[in-house]
Every structure is written in structure tokens, then in C-alpha cells.
């Protein structure tokens, strides 16, 4: 658990805002949240469910207090290889309760620490903290998509020199990353659009401007992920064409090589017949046949190269 006791000038009241962040909460922490804070247990369980979809929910806790849940998806690095990175999305629960805000996640959220540093000397209202979380969340998507675009650009520039297995692994990882990002960004964008109607932002011009910026950034992330998907689809087609062309060249070379190697066999088979043949008694017949075979093979090789068959 990470605990923040926040107070700052932007808040129009003298009340403190308490922010508690739980990363994979223990049974004791769950009990504290449900029994002492009045957070519904399903809010906590949904935040730990890998496949839970983003949503907004407003209800009352067991103490009769209004409580808001915002469940969003945040991107997370799963595997960082030398030349590419695998991402997934995880749920992040943001719970607003009076002058308290709770965030719950099943794993480490990289931008939480950044917000902690930004708010260490003074903070803001719970609604502003919520907007800061959404801003950092959206920007993390944008930054990670930019990193994916760099990987795609590097693959385009080095596709000829890239080993086949490495390129396949990269393509599969990037496709999977973009699927996760597309789903997460789309669902989060719907949540952000619905926030426009929330009364908690209706009277604060600064917060509404920040919410508008978040909405624009979310739209930008949505456009970027679609463009990246189109780029990787195009790159997959190019890669398939390169593999097909390389395979055709190999088959063409092997076929031409087979033709060249067959020439000595054909010539030698004539003199292997049990019939009378010219020069069959000559001591130089073997060397003559060898020379003829080599000469015809060389001529055939030049002809195949001229026709671009070899």
C-alpha cells in the first residue's frame, strides 16, 4: 500500500485529500477497505480481474456514502527482449469516496510513482487527482505506441537482413501489442467521454480544460494505434513477399543446378551401354568424355545465368 496525505492551493476547501494506492492488495488490506472504508468487495475483485472491462459505476457503500468506481485499462511491459517489447493491459480501479481516493491494481503501475513525486509538496482535489491519473494513463499509451512505431520502422529498414525467426517473433509480438492497446484505448475513451457529463467537473474551468485535453490525447492514441496496425499489416505483407521471393530463388537455383549435374550423367550413360561405340577402345576416351561433359556444363551454366535461372 502507498499512502498520500495531500493538500494544496488548488483545493477550494481546507480538507485533506487522502490517496491510498494498493498494488495487489493482501487479504488484510481487502478487509480494511471493505470493513473500515466501506469499499464494496466487488470493486476490489474487479480491479484484480485480468479480463474485467473498463466501466463507470456510482453507488452507495454500506455507510450510505456515495462512492464512484472508474475502472480503466493501463499498459504494462510484460517482456523486454533485446529488439522488441511485449505489452499487455491490466485493470486499474480508481475509487472516489468523499475526500478519499483509492487506486487498486493487480501489478505495478509505472506512472503512479511519477504522480507521487508531482504531488509530494502539495496536491489538489480528488477529482483533479483522477484527471492526472487519466492524463498519465493516456500519455503512457501514446508513448508506448511511439516505441512500437520505432520498432516497425527498424524492421522496415532491416527486413532483408533480419533473420526469419526473429522477424516472425517481432511481428507476432507487435500484432498482439496493438490488439491489447486498441481494446484498452477504445474502452478507456468511452469512459473519458462519459466523464464530460459528470457533475464533479461541471463547476471547475481548469478541470474541464484538463478533461478536454485528456479526451483529445485519448483520441490521438486511438488514431495512432490504428495507423500502427495498418503499418504492421503492410509490413507483414512485405515480409511474406520477401520470404516467397527468397524461396522462389532457392527453388530456381536448385532446379538449374540439377540440370547442370544431370549433363555428365546423360553423356556418361551413352558409353555405359553394352554396344559398340566410337572411341571405346581408345585410352583417351575417358578424358575426352570428361572434357565434353565439362564443356557442355559450362555452356549450360552461362546460358542459365544469362536467362537469370541461376
PDB file of C-alpha atoms in Angstrom:
ATOM      1  CA  UNK A   1       0.000   0.000   0.000  1.00  0.00           C
ATOM      2  CA  UNK A   2       1.169   3.527  -0.804  1.00  0.00           C
ATOM      3  CA  UNK A   3      -0.391   6.329   1.222  1.00  0.00           C
ATOM      4  CA  UNK A   4      -0.587  10.009   0.267  1.00  0.00           C
ATOM      5  CA  UNK A   5      -1.965  12.779   2.509  1.00  0.00           C
ATOM      6  CA  UNK A   6      -2.459  15.599   0.086  1.00  0.00           C
ATOM      7  CA  UNK A   7      -3.272  19.266   0.493  1.00  0.00           C
ATOM      8  CA  UNK A   8      -2.666  22.148  -1.884  1.00  0.00           C
ATOM      9  CA  UNK A   9      -3.775  25.528  -3.132  1.00  0.00           C
ATOM     10  CA  UNK A  10      -5.991  24.322  -5.994  1.00  0.00           C
ATOM     11  CA  UNK A  11      -8.373  22.772  -3.457  1.00  0.00           C
ATOM     12  CA  UNK A  12     -11.168  25.192  -2.516  1.00  0.00           C
ATOM     13  CA  UNK A  13     -11.557  23.567   0.900  1.00  0.00           C
ATOM     14  CA  UNK A  14      -9.173  23.119   3.810  1.00  0.00           C
ATOM     15  CA  UNK A  15      -9.850  19.388   3.942  1.00  0.00           C
ATOM     16  CA  UNK A  16      -7.082  16.968   3.234  1.00  0.00           C
ATOM     17  CA  UNK A  17      -7.371  14.559   0.353  1.00  0.00           C
ATOM     18  CA  UNK A  18      -6.235  11.060   1.296  1.00  0.00           C
ATOM     19  CA  UNK A  19      -4.979   8.919  -1.575  1.00  0.00           C
ATOM     20  CA  UNK A  20      -4.285   5.250  -0.926  1.00  0.00           C
ATOM     21  CA  UNK A  21      -2.809   3.081  -3.651  1.00  0.00           C
ATOM     22  CA  UNK A  22      -2.953  -0.709  -3.362  1.00  0.00           C
ATOM     23  CA  UNK A  23      -0.833  -2.907  -5.588  1.00  0.00           C
ATOM     24  CA  UNK A  24      -2.144  -6.470  -5.489  1.00  0.00           C
ATOM     25  CA  UNK A  25      -3.773  -5.956  -2.066  1.00  0.00           C
ATOM     26  CA  UNK A  26      -3.472  -8.628   0.590  1.00  0.00           C
ATOM     27  CA  UNK A  27      -6.415 -10.203   2.414  1.00  0.00           C
ATOM     28  CA  UNK A  28      -5.852  -7.845   5.347  1.00  0.00           C
ATOM     29  CA  UNK A  29      -5.868  -4.810   3.059  1.00  0.00           C
ATOM     30  CA  UNK A  30      -9.049  -6.013   1.364  1.00  0.00           C
ATOM     31  CA  UNK A  31     -10.670  -6.418   4.775  1.00  0.00           C
ATOM     32  CA  UNK A  32      -9.610  -2.897   5.757  1.00  0.00           C
ATOM     33  CA  UNK A  33     -11.051  -1.426   2.571  1.00  0.00           C
ATOM     34  CA  UNK A  34     -14.372  -3.217   2.865  1.00  0.00           C
ATOM     35  CA  UNK A  35     -14.929  -3.010   6.635  1.00  0.00           C
ATOM     36  CA  UNK A  36     -13.285   0.291   7.566  1.00  0.00           C
ATOM     37  CA  UNK A  37     -13.562   2.324   4.360  1.00  0.00           C
ATOM     38  CA  UNK A  38     -16.814   0.878   3.039  1.00  0.00           C
ATOM     39  CA  UNK A  39     -15.440  -0.020  -0.392  1.00  0.00           C
ATOM     40  CA  UNK A  40     -17.622  -2.744  -1.976  1.00  0.00           C
ATOM     41  CA  UNK A  41     -15.766  -6.032  -2.316  1.00  0.00           C
ATOM     42  CA  UNK A  42     -16.737  -6.401  -5.983  1.00  0.00           C
ATOM     43  CA  UNK A  43     -14.922  -3.115  -6.735  1.00  0.00           C
ATOM     44  CA  UNK A  44     -11.731  -4.661  -5.376  1.00  0.00           C
ATOM     45  CA  UNK A  45     -12.201  -8.017  -7.088  1.00  0.00           C
ATOM     46  CA  UNK A  46     -12.939  -6.355 -10.435  1.00  0.00           C
ATOM     47  CA  UNK A  47      -9.672  -4.417 -10.190  1.00  0.00           C
ATOM     48  CA  UNK A  48      -7.782  -7.707  -9.868  1.00  0.00           C
ATOM     49  CA  UNK A  49      -9.607  -9.456 -12.713  1.00  0.00           C
ATOM     50  CA  UNK A  50      -7.347  -9.612 -15.770  1.00  0.00           C
ATOM     51  CA  UNK A  51     -10.323  -9.650 -18.155  1.00  0.00           C
ATOM     52  CA  UNK A  52     -12.533  -7.034 -16.498  1.00  0.00           C
ATOM     53  CA  UNK A  53     -13.683  -4.350 -18.950  1.00  0.00           C
ATOM     54  CA  UNK A  54     -13.455  -0.602 -18.192  1.00  0.00           C
ATOM     55  CA  UNK A  55     -16.598   0.992 -16.828  1.00  0.00           C
ATOM     56  CA  UNK A  56     -18.070   3.747 -14.661  1.00  0.00           C
ATOM     57  CA  UNK A  57     -20.229   2.902 -11.683  1.00  0.00           C
ATOM     58  CA  UNK A  58     -21.860   5.047  -8.993  1.00  0.00           C
ATOM     59  CA  UNK A  59     -23.449   3.506  -5.906  1.00  0.00           C
ATOM     60  CA  UNK A  60     -23.642   3.806  -2.115  1.00  0.00           C
ATOM     61  CA  UNK A  61     -21.466   1.912   0.311  1.00  0.00           C
ATOM     62  CA  UNK A  62     -22.688   0.208   3.463  1.00  0.00           C
ATOM     63  CA  UNK A  63     -22.374   3.509   5.373  1.00  0.00           C
ATOM     64  CA  UNK A  64     -24.733   5.229   2.939  1.00  0.00           C
ATOM     65  CA  UNK A  65     -21.965   7.333   1.378  1.00  0.00           C
ATOM     66  CA  UNK A  66     -21.893   7.881  -2.404  1.00  0.00           C
ATOM     67  CA  UNK A  67     -18.965   6.059  -3.973  1.00  0.00           C
ATOM     68  CA  UNK A  68     -17.710   6.172  -7.565  1.00  0.00           C
ATOM     69  CA  UNK A  69     -15.763   3.495  -9.378  1.00  0.00           C
ATOM     70  CA  UNK A  70     -13.829   4.143 -12.554  1.00  0.00           C
ATOM     71  CA  UNK A  71     -12.231   1.024 -13.978  1.00  0.00           C
ATOM     72  CA  UNK A  72      -9.719   1.662 -16.770  1.00  0.00           C
ATOM     73  CA  UNK A  73      -7.030  -0.340 -18.579  1.00  0.00           C
ATOM     74  CA  UNK A  74      -3.373   0.636 -18.341  1.00  0.00           C
ATOM     75  CA  UNK A  75      -0.485  -0.693 -20.475  1.00  0.00           C
ATOM     76  CA  UNK A  76       2.264  -2.732 -18.891  1.00  0.00           C
ATOM     77  CA  UNK A  77       5.547  -4.173 -20.154  1.00  0.00           C
ATOM     78  CA  UNK A  78       5.479  -7.958 -19.806  1.00  0.00           C
ATOM     79  CA  UNK A  79       8.722  -8.990 -21.534  1.00  0.00           C
ATOM     80  CA  UNK A  80      11.548  -6.720 -22.649  1.00  0.00           C
ATOM     81  CA  UNK A  81      13.667  -8.509 -25.221  1.00  0.00           C
ATOM     82  CA  UNK A  82      16.723  -7.121 -26.966  1.00  0.00           C
ATOM     83  CA  UNK A  83      14.946  -5.938 -30.111  1.00  0.00           C
ATOM     84  CA  UNK A  84      11.274  -5.748 -29.150  1.00  0.00           C
ATOM     85  CA  UNK A  85       8.927  -5.476 -26.167  1.00  0.00           C
ATOM     86  CA  UNK A  86       5.754  -7.379 -25.298  1.00  0.00           C
ATOM     87  CA  UNK A  87       2.937  -5.402 -23.671  1.00  0.00           C
ATOM     88  CA  UNK A  88      -0.388  -6.275 -22.092  1.00  0.00           C
ATOM     89  CA  UNK A  89      -3.159  -4.265 -20.470  1.00  0.00           C
ATOM     90  CA  UNK A  90      -4.254  -4.531 -16.846  1.00  0.00           C
ATOM     91  CA  UNK A  91      -7.240  -3.065 -14.972  1.00  0.00           C
ATOM     92  CA  UNK A  92      -6.795  -0.069 -12.697  1.00  0.00           C
ATOM     93  CA  UNK A  93      -9.603   0.805 -10.284  1.00  0.00           C
ATOM     94  CA  UNK A  94      -9.983   4.457  -9.278  1.00  0.00           C
ATOM     95  CA  UNK A  95     -12.446   4.782  -6.410  1.00  0.00           C
ATOM     96  CA  UNK A  96     -13.711   8.175  -5.198  1.00  0.00           C
ATOM     97  CA  UNK A  97     -15.222   8.340  -1.710  1.00  0.00           C
ATOM     98  CA  UNK A  98     -15.763  11.729  -0.061  1.00  0.00           C
ATOM     99  CA  UNK A  99     -12.279  13.243   0.459  1.00  0.00           C
ATOM    100  CA  UNK A 100     -10.584   9.912  -0.144  1.00  0.00           C
ATOM    101  CA  UNK A 101      -9.371   8.336  -3.343  1.00  0.00           C
ATOM    102  CA  UNK A 102      -8.317   4.702  -3.675  1.00  0.00           C
ATOM    103  CA  UNK A 103      -6.447   3.174  -6.580  1.00  0.00           C
ATOM    104  CA  UNK A 104      -6.139  -0.599  -6.876  1.00  0.00           C
ATOM    105  CA  UNK A 105      -4.096  -2.539  -9.422  1.00  0.00           C
ATOM    106  CA  UNK A 106      -3.002  -6.174  -9.843  1.00  0.00           C
ATOM    107  CA  UNK A 107       0.590  -5.147 -10.606  1.00  0.00           C
ATOM    108  CA  UNK A 108       2.976  -2.208 -10.690  1.00  0.00           C
ATOM    109  CA  UNK A 109       1.671   0.977 -12.348  1.00  0.00           C
ATOM    110  CA  UNK A 110       4.669   2.932 -13.602  1.00  0.00           C
ATOM    111  CA  UNK A 111       3.049   6.380 -13.641  1.00  0.00           C
ATOM    112  CA  UNK A 112       1.831   6.211 -10.021  1.00  0.00           C
ATOM    113  CA  UNK A 113       5.347   6.998  -8.819  1.00  0.00           C
ATOM    114  CA  UNK A 114       5.525   9.971 -11.166  1.00  0.00           C
ATOM    115  CA  UNK A 115       2.284  11.363  -9.750  1.00  0.00           C
ATOM    116  CA  UNK A 116       3.567  10.779  -6.235  1.00  0.00           C
ATOM    117  CA  UNK A 117       6.592  12.960  -6.989  1.00  0.00           C
ATOM    118  CA  UNK A 118       4.474  15.654  -8.642  1.00  0.00           C
ATOM    119  CA  UNK A 119       2.082  15.857  -5.684  1.00  0.00           C
ATOM    120  CA  UNK A 120       4.580  15.422  -2.884  1.00  0.00           C
ATOM    121  CA  UNK A 121       4.666  19.114  -1.946  1.00  0.00           C
ATOM    122  CA  UNK A 122       1.049  19.917  -2.371  1.00  0.00           C
ATOM    123  CA  UNK A 123      -1.869  18.499  -4.188  1.00  0.00           C
ATOM    124  CA  UNK A 124      -5.298  19.001  -5.468  1.00  0.00           C
ATOM    125  CA  UNK A 125      -8.840  17.788  -5.197  1.00  0.00           C
ATOM    126  CA  UNK A 126      -9.698  14.126  -5.630  1.00  0.00           C
ATOM    127  CA  UNK A 127     -11.258  14.952  -8.995  1.00  0.00           C
ATOM    128  CA  UNK A 128      -8.024  16.608 -10.123  1.00  0.00           C
ATOM    129  CA  UNK A 129      -6.026  13.583  -8.992  1.00  0.00           C
ATOM    130  CA  UNK A 130      -8.420  11.479 -11.054  1.00  0.00           C
ATOM    131  CA  UNK A 131      -7.748  13.637 -14.110  1.00  0.00           C
ATOM    132  CA  UNK A 132      -3.998  13.484 -13.529  1.00  0.00           C
ATOM    133  CA  UNK A 133      -4.230   9.696 -13.422  1.00  0.00           C
ATOM    134  CA  UNK A 134      -6.167   9.650 -16.691  1.00  0.00           C
ATOM    135  CA  UNK A 135      -3.690  12.047 -18.310  1.00  0.00           C
ATOM    136  CA  UNK A 136      -0.686   9.920 -17.356  1.00  0.00           C
ATOM    137  CA  UNK A 137      -2.563   6.785 -18.396  1.00  0.00           C
ATOM    138  CA  UNK A 138      -3.341   8.204 -21.834  1.00  0.00           C
ATOM    139  CA  UNK A 139       0.189   9.527 -22.305  1.00  0.00           C
ATOM    140  CA  UNK A 140       1.642   6.130 -21.410  1.00  0.00           C
ATOM    141  CA  UNK A 141      -0.368   4.609 -24.274  1.00  0.00           C
ATOM    142  CA  UNK A 142       0.859   7.318 -26.652  1.00  0.00           C
ATOM    143  CA  UNK A 143       4.497   6.823 -25.618  1.00  0.00           C
ATOM    144  CA  UNK A 144       4.347   3.040 -25.931  1.00  0.00           C
ATOM    145  CA  UNK A 145       2.724   3.263 -29.368  1.00  0.00           C
ATOM    146  CA  UNK A 146       5.547   5.585 -30.424  1.00  0.00           C
ATOM    147  CA  UNK A 147       8.028   2.954 -29.230  1.00  0.00           C
ATOM    148  CA  UNK A 148       6.189   0.328 -31.281  1.00  0.00           C
ATOM    149  CA  UNK A 149       6.341   2.604 -34.331  1.00  0.00           C
ATOM    150  CA  UNK A 150      10.120   2.862 -33.909  1.00  0.00           C
ATOM    151  CA  UNK A 151      10.354  -0.928 -33.846  1.00  0.00           C
ATOM    152  CA  UNK A 152       8.251  -1.142 -37.015  1.00  0.00           C
ATOM    153  CA  UNK A 153      10.470   1.439 -38.735  1.00  0.00           C
ATOM    154  CA  UNK A 154      13.602  -0.504 -37.769  1.00  0.00           C
ATOM    155  CA  UNK A 155      12.062  -3.683 -39.165  1.00  0.00           C
ATOM    156  CA  UNK A 156      11.237  -1.946 -42.443  1.00  0.00           C
ATOM    157  CA  UNK A 157      14.823  -0.761 -42.800  1.00  0.00           C
ATOM    158  CA  UNK A 158      16.385  -4.117 -41.908  1.00  0.00           C
ATOM    159  CA  UNK A 159      13.831  -6.604 -43.186  1.00  0.00           C
ATOM    160  CA  UNK A 160      16.260  -8.106 -45.700  1.00  0.00           C
ATOM    161  CA  UNK A 161      18.959  -8.670 -43.071  1.00  0.00           C
ATOM    162  CA  UNK A 162      16.643  -9.769 -40.273  1.00  0.00           C
ATOM    163  CA  UNK A 163      16.623 -13.483 -39.545  1.00  0.00           C
ATOM    164  CA  UNK A 164      13.351 -15.174 -40.341  1.00  0.00           C
ATOM    165  CA  UNK A 165      12.597 -16.398 -36.797  1.00  0.00           C
ATOM    166  CA  UNK A 166      13.425 -13.042 -35.220  1.00  0.00           C
ATOM    167  CA  UNK A 167      11.167 -11.206 -37.672  1.00  0.00           C
ATOM    168  CA  UNK A 168       8.319 -13.641 -37.016  1.00  0.00           C
ATOM    169  CA  UNK A 169       8.627 -13.171 -33.254  1.00  0.00           C
ATOM    170  CA  UNK A 170       8.609  -9.400 -33.670  1.00  0.00           C
ATOM    171  CA  UNK A 171       5.568  -9.415 -35.951  1.00  0.00           C
ATOM    172  CA  UNK A 172       3.605 -11.681 -33.622  1.00  0.00           C
ATOM    173  CA  UNK A 173       4.508  -9.587 -30.563  1.00  0.00           C
ATOM    174  CA  UNK A 174       3.636  -6.281 -32.250  1.00  0.00           C
ATOM    175  CA  UNK A 175       0.322  -7.624 -33.553  1.00  0.00           C
ATOM    176  CA  UNK A 176      -0.587  -8.786 -30.050  1.00  0.00           C
ATOM    177  CA  UNK A 177       0.511  -5.481 -28.502  1.00  0.00           C
ATOM    178  CA  UNK A 178      -1.666  -3.484 -30.874  1.00  0.00           C
ATOM    179  CA  UNK A 179      -4.695  -5.701 -30.236  1.00  0.00           C
ATOM    180  CA  UNK A 180      -4.370  -5.119 -26.488  1.00  0.00           C
ATOM    181  CA  UNK A 181      -3.809  -1.396 -26.983  1.00  0.00           C
ATOM    182  CA  UNK A 182      -6.702  -0.982 -29.400  1.00  0.00           C
ATOM    183  CA  UNK A 183      -9.120  -2.628 -26.980  1.00  0.00           C
ATOM    184  CA  UNK A 184      -7.823  -0.737 -23.953  1.00  0.00           C
ATOM    185  CA  UNK A 185      -7.746   2.670 -25.649  1.00  0.00           C
ATOM    186  CA  UNK A 186     -11.212   2.239 -27.157  1.00  0.00           C
ATOM    187  CA  UNK A 187     -12.784   1.236 -23.843  1.00  0.00           C
ATOM    188  CA  UNK A 188     -10.969   3.984 -21.936  1.00  0.00           C
ATOM    189  CA  UNK A 189     -12.060   6.581 -24.485  1.00  0.00           C
ATOM    190  CA  UNK A 190     -15.703   5.740 -23.831  1.00  0.00           C
ATOM    191  CA  UNK A 191     -15.124   6.259 -20.108  1.00  0.00           C
ATOM    192  CA  UNK A 192     -13.440   9.611 -20.745  1.00  0.00           C
ATOM    193  CA  UNK A 193     -16.309  10.772 -22.961  1.00  0.00           C
ATOM    194  CA  UNK A 194     -18.809   9.842 -20.253  1.00  0.00           C
ATOM    195  CA  UNK A 195     -16.859  11.878 -17.706  1.00  0.00           C
ATOM    196  CA  UNK A 196     -17.830  15.041 -19.563  1.00  0.00           C
ATOM    197  CA  UNK A 197     -21.326  14.664 -18.123  1.00  0.00           C
ATOM    198  CA  UNK A 198     -20.120  14.112 -14.547  1.00  0.00           C
ATOM    199  CA  UNK A 199     -21.161  16.901 -12.180  1.00  0.00           C
ATOM    200  CA  UNK A 200     -17.881  16.731 -10.247  1.00  0.00           C
ATOM    201  CA  UNK A 201     -16.188  18.628 -13.102  1.00  0.00           C
ATOM    202  CA  UNK A 202     -19.039  20.944 -14.060  1.00  0.00           C
ATOM    203  CA  UNK A 203     -18.001  23.997 -11.987  1.00  0.00           C
ATOM    204  CA  UNK A 204     -14.230  23.914 -12.325  1.00  0.00           C
ATOM    205  CA  UNK A 205     -12.891  25.500 -15.514  1.00  0.00           C
ATOM    206  CA  UNK A 206      -9.331  24.201 -15.041  1.00  0.00           C
ATOM    207  CA  UNK A 207     -10.501  20.642 -14.536  1.00  0.00           C
ATOM    208  CA  UNK A 208     -12.834  20.785 -17.521  1.00  0.00           C
ATOM    209  CA  UNK A 209      -9.993  22.077 -19.704  1.00  0.00           C
ATOM    210  CA  UNK A 210      -7.790  19.240 -18.470  1.00  0.00           C
ATOM    211  CA  UNK A 211     -10.572  16.767 -19.185  1.00  0.00           C
ATOM    212  CA  UNK A 212     -10.825  18.158 -22.723  1.00  0.00           C
ATOM    213  CA  UNK A 213      -7.059  17.713 -23.177  1.00  0.00           C
ATOM    214  CA  UNK A 214      -7.346  14.128 -21.948  1.00  0.00           C
ATOM    215  CA  UNK A 215     -10.141  13.471 -24.414  1.00  0.00           C
ATOM    216  CA  UNK A 216      -8.014  14.856 -27.271  1.00  0.00           C
ATOM    217  CA  UNK A 217      -4.996  12.788 -26.190  1.00  0.00           C
ATOM    218  CA  UNK A 218      -7.165   9.680 -25.979  1.00  0.00           C
ATOM    219  CA  UNK A 219      -8.423  10.330 -29.490  1.00  0.00           C
ATOM    220  CA  UNK A 220      -4.819  10.776 -30.627  1.00  0.00           C
ATOM    221  CA  UNK A 221      -3.873   7.410 -29.095  1.00  0.00           C
ATOM    222  CA  UNK A 222      -6.814   5.777 -30.869  1.00  0.00           C
ATOM    223  CA  UNK A 223      -5.711   7.169 -34.242  1.00  0.00           C
ATOM    224  CA  UNK A 224      -2.086   6.188 -33.605  1.00  0.00           C
ATOM    225  CA  UNK A 225      -2.931   2.580 -32.779  1.00  0.00           C
ATOM    226  CA  UNK A 226      -4.977   2.250 -35.984  1.00  0.00           C
ATOM    227  CA  UNK A 227      -2.125   3.699 -38.047  1.00  0.00           C
ATOM    228  CA  UNK A 228       0.347   1.344 -36.371  1.00  0.00           C
ATOM    229  CA  UNK A 229      -1.950  -1.587 -37.113  1.00  0.00           C
ATOM    230  CA  UNK A 230      -2.064  -0.602 -40.790  1.00  0.00           C
ATOM    231  CA  UNK A 231       1.733  -0.275 -40.828  1.00  0.00           C
ATOM    232  CA  UNK A 232       2.326  -3.703 -39.312  1.00  0.00           C
ATOM    233  CA  UNK A 233      -0.223  -5.275 -41.678  1.00  0.00           C
ATOM    234  CA  UNK A 234       1.643  -3.755 -44.618  1.00  0.00           C
ATOM    235  CA  UNK A 235       4.966  -4.916 -43.187  1.00  0.00           C
ATOM    236  CA  UNK A 236       3.591  -8.445 -42.803  1.00  0.00           C
ATOM    237  CA  UNK A 237       2.666  -8.472 -46.480  1.00  0.00           C
ATOM    238  CA  UNK A 238       6.132  -7.225 -47.438  1.00  0.00           C
ATOM    239  CA  UNK A 239       7.768  -9.830 -45.235  1.00  0.00           C
ATOM    240  CA  UNK A 240       5.650 -12.584 -46.791  1.00  0.00           C
ATOM    241  CA  UNK A 241       6.645 -11.374 -50.249  1.00  0.00           C
ATOM    242  CA  UNK A 242      10.332 -11.389 -49.295  1.00  0.00           C
ATOM    243  CA  UNK A 243      10.079 -14.947 -47.974  1.00  0.00           C
ATOM    244  CA  UNK A 244       8.199 -16.078 -51.082  1.00  0.00           C
ATOM    245  CA  UNK A 245      10.751 -14.426 -53.354  1.00  0.00           C
ATOM    246  CA  UNK A 246      13.657 -15.993 -51.469  1.00  0.00           C
ATOM    247  CA  UNK A 247      12.015 -19.398 -51.686  1.00  0.00           C
ATOM    248  CA  UNK A 248      11.469 -18.979 -55.425  1.00  0.00           C
ATOM    249  CA  UNK A 249      15.122 -18.050 -55.889  1.00  0.00           C
ATOM    250  CA  UNK A 250      16.239 -21.112 -53.947  1.00  0.00           C
ATOM    251  CA  UNK A 251      13.983 -23.425 -55.950  1.00  0.00           C
ATOM    252  CA  UNK A 252      15.161 -21.840 -59.207  1.00  0.00           C
ATOM    253  CA  UNK A 253      18.799 -22.313 -58.215  1.00  0.00           C
ATOM    254  CA  UNK A 254      18.294 -25.943 -57.173  1.00  0.00           C
ATOM    255  CA  UNK A 255      16.439 -26.742 -60.399  1.00  0.00           C
ATOM    256  CA  UNK A 256      19.178 -25.173 -62.527  1.00  0.00           C
ATOM    257  CA  UNK A 257      21.866 -26.964 -60.521  1.00  0.00           C
ATOM    258  CA  UNK A 258      20.056 -30.258 -61.084  1.00  0.00           C
ATOM    259  CA  UNK A 259      20.076 -29.643 -64.856  1.00  0.00           C
ATOM    260  CA  UNK A 260      23.824 -28.934 -64.839  1.00  0.00           C
ATOM    261  CA  UNK A 261      24.624 -32.007 -62.740  1.00  0.00           C
ATOM    262  CA  UNK A 262      22.482 -34.199 -64.988  1.00  0.00           C
ATOM    263  CA  UNK A 263      24.544 -33.421 -68.127  1.00  0.00           C
ATOM    264  CA  UNK A 264      27.587 -35.589 -67.208  1.00  0.00           C
ATOM    265  CA  UNK A 265      25.245 -38.403 -66.201  1.00  0.00           C
ATOM    266  CA  UNK A 266      23.453 -38.336 -69.566  1.00  0.00           C
ATOM    267  CA  UNK A 267      26.691 -38.262 -71.580  1.00  0.00           C
ATOM    268  CA  UNK A 268      28.310 -40.973 -69.470  1.00  0.00           C
ATOM    269  CA  UNK A 269      25.278 -43.233 -69.744  1.00  0.00           C
ATOM    270  CA  UNK A 270      25.715 -43.492 -73.540  1.00  0.00           C
ATOM    271  CA  UNK A 271      29.166 -45.010 -73.141  1.00  0.00           C
ATOM    272  CA  UNK A 272      27.877 -47.352 -70.482  1.00  0.00           C
ATOM    273  CA  UNK A 273      25.752 -49.274 -72.990  1.00  0.00           C
ATOM    274  CA  UNK A 274      26.747 -52.797 -73.983  1.00  0.00           C
ATOM    275  CA  UNK A 275      27.057 -51.917 -77.692  1.00  0.00           C
ATOM    276  CA  UNK A 276      29.888 -50.794 -79.895  1.00  0.00           C
ATOM    277  CA  UNK A 277      30.646 -47.080 -79.562  1.00  0.00           C
ATOM    278  CA  UNK A 278      33.207 -44.715 -81.104  1.00  0.00           C
ATOM    279  CA  UNK A 279      36.482 -44.482 -79.205  1.00  0.00           C
ATOM    280  CA  UNK A 280      35.509 -47.341 -76.893  1.00  0.00           C
ATOM    281  CA  UNK A 281      38.983 -48.816 -77.289  1.00  0.00           C
ATOM    282  CA  UNK A 282      40.855 -45.514 -77.048  1.00  0.00           C
ATOM    283  CA  UNK A 283      42.903 -44.929 -73.855  1.00  0.00           C
ATOM    284  CA  UNK A 284      41.871 -41.249 -74.019  1.00  0.00           C
ATOM    285  CA  UNK A 285      38.107 -41.836 -74.271  1.00  0.00           C
ATOM    286  CA  UNK A 286      37.502 -41.204 -70.539  1.00  0.00           C
ATOM    287  CA  UNK A 287      39.294 -37.853 -70.602  1.00  0.00           C
ATOM    288  CA  UNK A 288      37.508 -36.938 -73.839  1.00  0.00           C
ATOM    289  CA  UNK A 289      34.102 -37.681 -72.327  1.00  0.00           C
ATOM    290  CA  UNK A 290      35.076 -35.792 -69.176  1.00  0.00           C
ATOM    291  CA  UNK A 291      36.110 -32.757 -71.214  1.00  0.00           C
ATOM    292  CA  UNK A 292      32.920 -32.846 -73.295  1.00  0.00           C
ATOM    293  CA  UNK A 293      30.808 -33.065 -70.127  1.00  0.00           C
ATOM    294  CA  UNK A 294      32.638 -30.148 -68.511  1.00  0.00           C
ATOM    295  CA  UNK A 295      32.381 -28.040 -71.673  1.00  0.00           C
ATOM    296  CA  UNK A 296      28.658 -28.649 -72.092  1.00  0.00           C
ATOM    297  CA  UNK A 297      28.094 -27.990 -68.365  1.00  0.00           C
ATOM    298  CA  UNK A 298      29.974 -24.671 -68.568  1.00  0.00           C
ATOM    299  CA  UNK A 299      27.996 -23.610 -71.635  1.00  0.00           C
ATOM    300  CA  UNK A 300      24.769 -24.578 -69.852  1.00  0.00           C
ATOM    301  CA  UNK A 301      25.754 -22.581 -66.759  1.00  0.00           C
ATOM    302  CA  UNK A 302      26.429 -19.457 -68.831  1.00  0.00           C
ATOM    303  CA  UNK A 303      23.110 -19.893 -70.628  1.00  0.00           C
ATOM    304  CA  UNK A 304      21.192 -20.330 -67.357  1.00  0.00           C
ATOM    305  CA  UNK A 305      22.851 -17.241 -65.896  1.00  0.00           C
ATOM    306  CA  UNK A 306      22.021 -15.233 -68.994  1.00  0.00           C
ATOM    307  CA  UNK A 307      18.381 -16.251 -68.614  1.00  0.00           C
ATOM    308  CA  UNK A 308      18.574 -15.460 -64.865  1.00  0.00           C
ATOM    309  CA  UNK A 309      17.810 -19.055 -63.972  1.00  0.00           C
ATOM    310  CA  UNK A 310      20.959 -19.459 -61.916  1.00  0.00           C
TER     311      UNK A 310
END
